PDB file of C-alpha atoms in Angstrom:
ATOM      1  CA  GLU M   1       5.835   7.964 -11.892  1.00 72.00           C
ATOM      2  CA  THR M   2       6.655   6.468  -8.306  1.00 77.00           C
ATOM      3  CA  GLY M   3      10.232   5.127  -9.091  1.00 94.00           C
ATOM      4  CA  VAL M   4       8.918   2.003  -8.938  1.00 96.00           C
ATOM      5  CA  THR M   5       8.905  -0.460 -11.723  1.00 97.00           C
ATOM      6  CA  GLN M   6       7.165  -4.091 -12.315  1.00 97.00           C
ATOM      7  CA  THR M   7       7.016  -6.424 -15.035  1.00 97.00           C
ATOM      8  CA  PRO M   8       5.210  -8.035 -16.307  1.00 97.00           C
ATOM      9  CA  ARG M   9       1.651  -5.924 -15.397  1.00 96.00           C
ATOM     10  CA  HIS M  10      -0.472  -8.991 -16.404  1.00 96.00           C
ATOM     11  CA  LEU M  11       0.225 -12.555 -16.287  1.00 96.00           C
ATOM     12  CA  VAL M  12      -2.458 -15.386 -16.883  1.00 96.00           C
ATOM     13  CA  MET M  13      -0.610 -18.894 -15.591  1.00 93.00           C
ATOM     14  CA  GLY M  14      -2.030 -22.174 -15.279  1.00 91.00           C
ATOM     15  CA  MET M  15      -1.397 -23.839 -11.997  1.00 89.00           C
ATOM     16  CA  THR M  16       1.583 -25.767 -12.414  1.00 88.00           C
ATOM     17  CA  ASN M  17       3.774 -23.335 -14.152  1.00 89.00           C
ATOM     18  CA  LYS M  18       6.073 -21.357 -12.888  1.00 94.00           C
ATOM     19  CA  LYS M  19       6.913 -17.567 -12.970  1.00 95.00           C
ATOM     20  CA  SER M  20       8.353 -14.823 -11.871  1.00 97.00           C
ATOM     21  CA  LEU M  21       7.480 -10.883 -10.881  1.00 98.00           C
ATOM     22  CA  LYS M  22      10.177  -8.386 -11.267  1.00 98.00           C
ATOM     23  CA  CYS M  23       9.950  -5.070  -9.092  1.00 98.00           C
ATOM     24  CA  GLU M  24      13.171  -2.855  -9.648  1.00 98.00           C
ATOM     25  CA  GLN M  25      13.454   0.652  -7.783  1.00 97.00           C
ATOM     26  CA  HIS M  26      15.561   3.596  -9.340  1.00 95.00           C
ATOM     27  CA  LEU M  27      15.309   5.472  -5.850  1.00 94.00           C
ATOM     28  CA  GLY M  28      18.328   4.776  -3.533  1.00 94.00           C
ATOM     29  CA  HIS M  29      16.248   3.013  -1.392  1.00 93.00           C
ATOM     30  CA  ASN M  30      17.241  -0.341   0.592  1.00 92.00           C
ATOM     31  CA  ALA M  31      13.869  -1.322   2.112  1.00 93.00           C
ATOM     32  CA  MET M  32      11.286  -3.307  -0.573  1.00 95.00           C
ATOM     33  CA  TYR M  33       8.174  -4.675  -0.361  1.00 95.00           C
ATOM     34  CA  TRP M  34       5.858  -7.240  -1.670  1.00 97.00           C
ATOM     35  CA  TYR M  35       2.132  -6.968  -1.093  1.00 96.00           C
ATOM     36  CA  LYS M  36      -0.790  -8.685  -2.022  1.00 96.00           C
ATOM     37  CA  GLN M  37      -3.833  -6.949  -2.874  1.00 94.00           C
ATOM     38  CA  SER M  38      -7.376  -9.108  -3.277  1.00 93.00           C
ATOM     39  CA  ALA M  39     -10.713  -7.707  -4.429  1.00 87.00           C
ATOM     40  CA  LYS M  40     -12.775  -6.208  -1.089  1.00 79.00           C
ATOM     41  CA  LYS M  41      -9.973  -7.448   1.028  1.00 86.00           C
ATOM     42  CA  PRO M  42      -6.928  -4.799   3.002  1.00 88.00           C
ATOM     43  CA  LEU M  43      -3.404  -5.277   1.524  1.00 91.00           C
ATOM     44  CA  GLU M  44      -1.716  -7.852   2.643  1.00 93.00           C
ATOM     45  CA  LEU M  45       1.984  -7.169   3.259  1.00 93.00           C
ATOM     46  CA  MET M  46       3.682 -10.326   2.098  1.00 95.00           C
ATOM     47  CA  PHE M  47       7.711  -9.417   2.649  1.00 95.00           C
ATOM     48  CA  VAL M  48      10.143  -7.117   3.640  1.00 93.00           C
ATOM     49  CA  TYR M  49      13.589  -6.996   2.718  1.00 94.00           C
ATOM     50  CA  ASN M  50      15.673  -4.424   4.082  1.00 90.00           C
ATOM     51  CA  PHE M  51      19.545  -4.235   2.956  1.00 89.00           C
ATOM     52  CA  LYS M  52      18.906  -7.073   0.929  1.00 89.00           C
ATOM     53  CA  GLU M  53      18.273  -9.248   4.113  1.00 89.00           C
ATOM     54  CA  GLN M  54      14.400 -10.494   4.468  1.00 89.00           C
ATOM     55  CA  THR M  55      13.340  -9.094   7.857  1.00 87.00           C
ATOM     56  CA  GLU M  56       9.024 -10.184   7.256  1.00 86.00           C
ATOM     57  CA  ASN M  57       7.705 -12.954   6.103  1.00 87.00           C
ATOM     58  CA  ASN M  58       4.119 -12.572   6.695  1.00 86.00           C
ATOM     59  CA  SER M  59       3.123 -16.202   7.458  1.00 90.00           C
ATOM     60  CA  VAL M  60       2.885 -16.700   3.368  1.00 95.00           C
ATOM     61  CA  PRO M  61       3.015 -20.134   1.674  1.00 95.00           C
ATOM     62  CA  SER M  62       6.479 -21.501   0.753  1.00 95.00           C
ATOM     63  CA  ARG M  63       4.670 -21.126  -3.339  1.00 95.00           C
ATOM     64  CA  PHE M  64       5.612 -17.881  -3.047  1.00 97.00           C
ATOM     65  CA  SER M  65       9.564 -17.500  -2.935  1.00 96.00           C
ATOM     66  CA  PRO M  66      10.887 -14.207  -2.734  1.00 97.00           C
ATOM     67  CA  GLU M  67      14.612 -12.999  -3.485  1.00 97.00           C
ATOM     68  CA  CYS M  68      16.568  -9.978  -3.443  1.00 96.00           C
ATOM     69  CA  PRO M  69      19.793 -10.149  -5.356  1.00 95.00           C
ATOM     70  CA  ASN M  70      20.392  -6.444  -4.347  1.00 94.00           C
ATOM     71  CA  SER M  71      18.654  -2.818  -2.998  1.00 91.00           C
ATOM     72  CA  SER M  72      17.163  -1.707  -6.481  1.00 95.00           C
ATOM     73  CA  HIS M  73      15.461  -5.487  -7.598  1.00 97.00           C
ATOM     74  CA  LEU M  74      13.016  -7.554  -5.834  1.00 97.00           C
ATOM     75  CA  PHE M  75      11.686 -10.683  -7.222  1.00 98.00           C
ATOM     76  CA  LEU M  76       8.669 -13.066  -6.449  1.00 98.00           C
ATOM     77  CA  HIS M  77       8.763 -16.354  -7.766  1.00 97.00           C
ATOM     78  CA  LEU M  78       5.482 -18.137  -8.574  1.00 96.00           C
ATOM     79  CA  HIS M  79       4.831 -22.051  -8.637  1.00 94.00           C
ATOM     80  CA  THR M  80       2.219 -24.246  -8.556  1.00 93.00           C
ATOM     81  CA  LEU M  81      -0.367 -21.416  -7.750  1.00 94.00           C
ATOM     82  CA  GLN M  82      -4.186 -22.086  -6.681  1.00 94.00           C
ATOM     83  CA  PRO M  83      -7.273 -19.970  -8.167  1.00 94.00           C
ATOM     84  CA  GLU M  84      -7.551 -18.217  -4.998  1.00 94.00           C
ATOM     85  CA  ASP M  85      -3.568 -16.443  -5.365  1.00 96.00           C
ATOM     86  CA  SER M  86      -5.440 -14.163  -8.414  1.00 96.00           C
ATOM     87  CA  ALA M  87      -4.832 -11.153  -7.069  1.00 96.00           C
ATOM     88  CA  LEU M  88      -2.908  -7.729  -7.772  1.00 96.00           C
ATOM     89  CA  TYR M  89       0.835  -8.044  -6.471  1.00 97.00           C
ATOM     90  CA  LEU M  90       2.011  -4.765  -5.766  1.00 96.00           C
ATOM     91  CA  CYS M  91       5.578  -4.360  -4.767  1.00 97.00           C
ATOM     92  CA  ALA M  92       7.194  -1.071  -2.629  1.00 95.00           C
ATOM     93  CA  SER M  93      10.317   0.383  -1.338  1.00 94.00           C
ATOM     94  CA  SER M  94      11.105   2.956   1.340  1.00 92.00           C
ATOM     95  CA  GLN M  95      14.227   4.484   2.449  1.00 89.00           C
ATOM     96  CA  ASP M  96      14.888   1.653   4.850  1.00 81.00           C
ATOM     97  CA  THR M  97      12.754  -0.150   7.749  1.00 78.00           C
ATOM     98  CA  GLY M  98      14.072   1.866  10.764  1.00 69.00           C
ATOM     99  CA  GLY M  99      14.430   5.659  11.513  1.00 56.00           C
ATOM    100  CA  GLY M 100      11.054   6.194  11.442  1.00 55.00           C
ATOM    101  CA  TYR M 101       8.239   7.649   9.945  1.00 58.00           C
ATOM    102  CA  ASN M 102       9.227   5.869   6.164  1.00 77.00           C
ATOM    103  CA  GLU M 103       6.592   6.536   3.361  1.00 87.00           C
ATOM    104  CA  GLN M 104       6.575   3.755   0.905  1.00 91.00           C
ATOM    105  CA  PHE M 105       6.558   4.143  -3.259  1.00 93.00           C
ATOM    106  CA  PHE M 106       4.437   1.547  -4.841  1.00 95.00           C
ATOM    107  CA  GLY M 107       4.846   0.080  -8.432  1.00 96.00           C
ATOM    108  CA  PRO M 108       1.699  -0.053 -10.482  1.00 95.00           C
ATOM    109  CA  GLY M 109       1.397  -3.895  -9.510  1.00 96.00           C
ATOM    110  CA  THR M 110       1.012  -7.333 -11.145  1.00 97.00           C
ATOM    111  CA  ARG M 111      -2.165  -8.745 -12.225  1.00 96.00           C
ATOM    112  CA  LEU M 112      -2.017 -12.112 -11.766  1.00 96.00           C
ATOM    113  CA  THR M 113      -4.768 -14.705 -13.103  1.00 96.00           C
ATOM    114  CA  VAL M 114      -4.537 -17.979 -11.746  1.00 95.00           C
ATOM    115  CA  LEU M 115      -6.391 -20.354 -14.348  1.00 92.00           C
TER     116      LEU M 115
ATOM    117  CA  SER H   1      -5.952  -6.429  14.960  1.00 43.00           C
ATOM    118  CA  GLN H   2      -4.196  -2.953  14.047  1.00 46.00           C
ATOM    119  CA  GLN H   3      -5.844  -2.644  11.082  1.00 63.00           C
ATOM    120  CA  GLY H   4      -7.450   0.899  10.288  1.00 72.00           C
ATOM    121  CA  GLU H   5     -10.960   1.021   8.905  1.00 82.00           C
ATOM    122  CA  GLU H   6     -11.944   3.429   6.690  1.00 85.00           C
ATOM    123  CA  ASP H   7     -15.578   5.329   6.651  1.00 86.00           C
ATOM    124  CA  PRO H   8     -17.500   5.298   4.483  1.00 91.00           C
ATOM    125  CA  GLN H   9     -16.711   2.336   2.315  1.00 91.00           C
ATOM    126  CA  ALA H  10     -18.096   4.383  -1.108  1.00 94.00           C
ATOM    127  CA  LEU H  11     -18.431   8.121  -1.024  1.00 96.00           C
ATOM    128  CA  SER H  12     -20.339  10.013  -4.436  1.00 96.00           C
ATOM    129  CA  ILE H  13     -19.815  13.443  -4.349  1.00 96.00           C
ATOM    130  CA  GLN H  14     -19.829  16.610  -7.321  1.00 97.00           C
ATOM    131  CA  GLU H  15     -17.006  18.120  -8.898  1.00 97.00           C
ATOM    132  CA  GLY H  16     -16.433  20.861  -6.617  1.00 97.00           C
ATOM    133  CA  GLU H  17     -17.652  19.573  -2.983  1.00 97.00           C
ATOM    134  CA  ASN H  18     -15.455  18.775   0.044  1.00 97.00           C
ATOM    135  CA  ALA H  19     -15.161  15.025   0.348  1.00 97.00           C
ATOM    136  CA  THR H  20     -14.265  13.697   3.726  1.00 97.00           C
ATOM    137  CA  MET H  21     -12.819  10.325   4.834  1.00 96.00           C
ATOM    138  CA  ASN H  22     -12.843   8.668   8.244  1.00 96.00           C
ATOM    139  CA  CYS H  23      -9.975   5.818   9.917  1.00 95.00           C
ATOM    140  CA  SER H  24     -10.269   4.421  13.017  1.00 94.00           C
ATOM    141  CA  TYR H  25      -7.266   1.730  14.497  1.00 93.00           C
ATOM    142  CA  LYS H  26      -7.192   0.127  17.348  1.00 90.00           C
ATOM    143  CA  THR H  27      -3.501   0.249  18.649  1.00 87.00           C
ATOM    144  CA  SER H  28      -0.873   2.686  19.213  1.00 88.00           C
ATOM    145  CA  ILE H  29       1.052   4.421  16.315  1.00 88.00           C
ATOM    146  CA  ASN H  30       4.094   6.483  15.462  1.00 87.00           C
ATOM    147  CA  ASN H  31       2.358   7.487  12.303  1.00 89.00           C
ATOM    148  CA  LEU H  32      -0.508   7.178  10.068  1.00 92.00           C
ATOM    149  CA  GLN H  33      -0.547   7.659   6.715  1.00 93.00           C
ATOM    150  CA  TRP H  34      -3.022   8.367   3.484  1.00 96.00           C
ATOM    151  CA  TYR H  35      -2.746   6.709   0.116  1.00 96.00           C
ATOM    152  CA  ARG H  36      -4.252   7.098  -2.917  1.00 97.00           C
ATOM    153  CA  GLN H  37      -5.147   4.289  -5.608  1.00 95.00           C
ATOM    154  CA  ASN H  38      -6.705   4.847  -9.007  1.00 93.00           C
ATOM    155  CA  SER H  39      -8.324   1.736 -10.220  1.00 86.00           C
ATOM    156  CA  GLY H  40      -5.935  -1.110 -10.809  1.00 79.00           C
ATOM    157  CA  ARG H  41      -2.989   0.957 -10.361  1.00 85.00           C
ATOM    158  CA  GLY H  42      -0.235   0.946  -7.252  1.00 88.00           C
ATOM    159  CA  LEU H  43      -0.847   3.333  -4.307  1.00 93.00           C
ATOM    160  CA  VAL H  44       0.401   7.156  -4.299  1.00 94.00           C
ATOM    161  CA  HIS H  45       1.483   8.384  -0.798  1.00 93.00           C
ATOM    162  CA  LEU H  46      -0.448  11.569  -0.245  1.00 96.00           C
ATOM    163  CA  ILE H  47       0.447  12.748   3.590  1.00 95.00           C
ATOM    164  CA  LEU H  48       1.779  11.244   6.680  1.00 93.00           C
ATOM    165  CA  ILE H  49       0.667  12.388   9.905  1.00 94.00           C
ATOM    166  CA  ARG H  50       3.483  11.973  13.539  1.00 91.00           C
ATOM    167  CA  SER H  51       1.546  10.552  16.489  1.00 92.00           C
ATOM    168  CA  ASN H  52       2.312  13.749  18.380  1.00 94.00           C
ATOM    169  CA  GLU H  53       0.719  15.736  15.366  1.00 96.00           C
ATOM    170  CA  ARG H  54      -3.434  16.914  15.348  1.00 97.00           C
ATOM    171  CA  GLU H  55      -3.225  18.552  12.006  1.00 98.00           C
ATOM    172  CA  LYS H  56      -1.589  18.511   9.136  1.00 97.00           C
ATOM    173  CA  HIS H  57      -1.964  20.565   5.218  1.00 97.00           C
ATOM    174  CA  SER H  58      -1.283  19.311   2.218  1.00 95.00           C
ATOM    175  CA  GLY H  59      -2.403  21.432  -1.278  1.00 96.00           C
ATOM    176  CA  ARG H  60      -6.087  20.511  -0.770  1.00 97.00           C
ATOM    177  CA  LEU H  61      -5.762  17.801   1.623  1.00 98.00           C
ATOM    178  CA  ARG H  62      -6.245  18.373   5.150  1.00 98.00           C
ATOM    179  CA  VAL H  63      -5.573  15.537   7.863  1.00 98.00           C
ATOM    180  CA  THR H  64      -6.848  15.559  11.209  1.00 98.00           C
ATOM    181  CA  LEU H  65      -5.516  12.423  13.955  1.00 97.00           C
ATOM    182  CA  ASP H  66      -6.635  12.082  17.538  1.00 97.00           C
ATOM    183  CA  THR H  67      -4.620   9.727  19.022  1.00 95.00           C
ATOM    184  CA  SER H  68      -7.311   9.422  21.988  1.00 95.00           C
ATOM    185  CA  LYS H  69     -10.299   8.254  19.814  1.00 95.00           C
ATOM    186  CA  LYS H  70      -7.628   6.330  17.564  1.00 95.00           C
ATOM    187  CA  SER H  71      -9.127   7.757  14.567  1.00 96.00           C
ATOM    188  CA  SER H  72      -8.203  10.097  11.635  1.00 96.00           C
ATOM    189  CA  SER H  73      -9.663  12.233   8.739  1.00 97.00           C
ATOM    190  CA  LEU H  74      -8.755  12.720   5.236  1.00 98.00           C
ATOM    191  CA  LEU H  75     -10.838  16.423   3.877  1.00 98.00           C
ATOM    192  CA  ILE H  76     -10.237  16.850   0.542  1.00 98.00           C
ATOM    193  CA  THR H  77     -11.546  20.633  -0.972  1.00 98.00           C
ATOM    194  CA  ALA H  78     -12.801  21.443  -3.986  1.00 97.00           C
ATOM    195  CA  SER H  79     -12.758  17.605  -5.330  1.00 97.00           C
ATOM    196  CA  ARG H  80     -12.139  17.769  -9.069  1.00 97.00           C
ATOM    197  CA  ALA H  81     -12.851  14.313 -11.195  1.00 96.00           C
ATOM    198  CA  ALA H  82      -9.177  13.442 -10.865  1.00 95.00           C
ATOM    199  CA  ASP H  83      -9.566  13.120  -7.518  1.00 97.00           C
ATOM    200  CA  THR H  84     -11.851  10.155  -8.269  1.00 97.00           C
ATOM    201  CA  ALA H  85      -9.719   6.967  -6.594  1.00 97.00           C
ATOM    202  CA  SER H  86      -9.702   4.588  -3.449  1.00 95.00           C
ATOM    203  CA  TYR H  87      -8.119   6.333  -0.561  1.00 96.00           C
ATOM    204  CA  PHE H  88      -6.321   3.977   2.016  1.00 95.00           C
ATOM    205  CA  CYS H  89      -5.018   5.070   5.565  1.00 94.00           C
ATOM    206  CA  ALA H  90      -2.585   2.845   6.722  1.00 92.00           C
ATOM    207  CA  THR H  91      -0.829   2.691  10.439  1.00 90.00           C
ATOM    208  CA  ASP H  92       2.000   1.540  11.513  1.00 84.00           C
ATOM    209  CA  GLY H  93       1.758  -0.200  14.934  1.00 76.00           C
ATOM    210  CA  GLY H  94       4.977   1.215  16.573  1.00 71.00           C
ATOM    211  CA  SER H  95       7.136  -0.650  13.900  1.00 69.00           C
ATOM    212  CA  ASN H  96       8.096   2.405  11.357  1.00 61.00           C
ATOM    213  CA  TYR H  97       7.855   0.263   8.461  1.00 71.00           C
ATOM    214  CA  LYS H  98       5.147  -2.856   8.711  1.00 81.00           C
ATOM    215  CA  LEU H  99       1.930  -0.635   7.726  1.00 87.00           C
ATOM    216  CA  THR H 100      -1.277  -2.209   7.976  1.00 88.00           C
ATOM    217  CA  PHE H 101      -3.969  -1.024   5.797  1.00 90.00           C
ATOM    218  CA  GLY H 102      -7.768  -0.852   5.548  1.00 88.00           C
ATOM    219  CA  LYS H 103     -10.119  -1.807   2.963  1.00 88.00           C
ATOM    220  CA  GLY H 104     -10.533   1.847   1.824  1.00 92.00           C
ATOM    221  CA  THR H 105     -13.035   4.720   0.452  1.00 94.00           C
ATOM    222  CA  LEU H 106     -14.183   4.791  -2.905  1.00 95.00           C
ATOM    223  CA  LEU H 107     -14.364   8.084  -3.937  1.00 97.00           C
ATOM    224  CA  THR H 108     -16.159   8.980  -6.563  1.00 97.00           C
ATOM    225  CA  VAL H 109     -15.770  12.787  -8.064  1.00 97.00           C
ATOM    226  CA  ASN H 110     -19.012  13.068 -10.847  1.00 96.00           C
ATOM    227  CA  PRO H 111     -18.528  16.375 -13.237  1.00 92.00           C
TER     228      PRO H 111
END
């Protein structure tokens, strides 16, 4: 175990549904990340939070809405998704986003299928 | 794009053999990292090599970095079936935290 947990592990939703993905890290880190991993494509960085402040939004559509209530928890709220949004969504954390040379610790991911 | 590109895309070897994977990138970096991903799971950090380092070892792993060629290699010695996974290189492009991953090398180690 990496110290980063994600729930649910699998999610199937219709295009009109609203759901949320949850990530929790038990490592005392201050930075958290959302990534999207689609088949045959490189891992894509979506959002970055450092000390609860969003520092990166990588041109992600507004149907994905992140929330970081504290340094240990990160949510990704989903609404009116498209079938092409089906992917493995990975959460990661690191000590912070400054100071250099930070390895990232990943959760097991949520496999999302949009029907 | 500063994206890392792994080569080969897929590699199949027998247990006990060595596996070498390569990564090329396009921009300057502070560090390069290698990660492993078992099927459908999260990524696990393997090793980080800084731009001023040329070689690094961790157990059966050996990583080299050639910044003049913008390339890195990951060598796994005496491979085991449990090493079967996808391996990704990630570069930071000077940001320290904004990692860019390649598409990965799928390594299969046959018993």
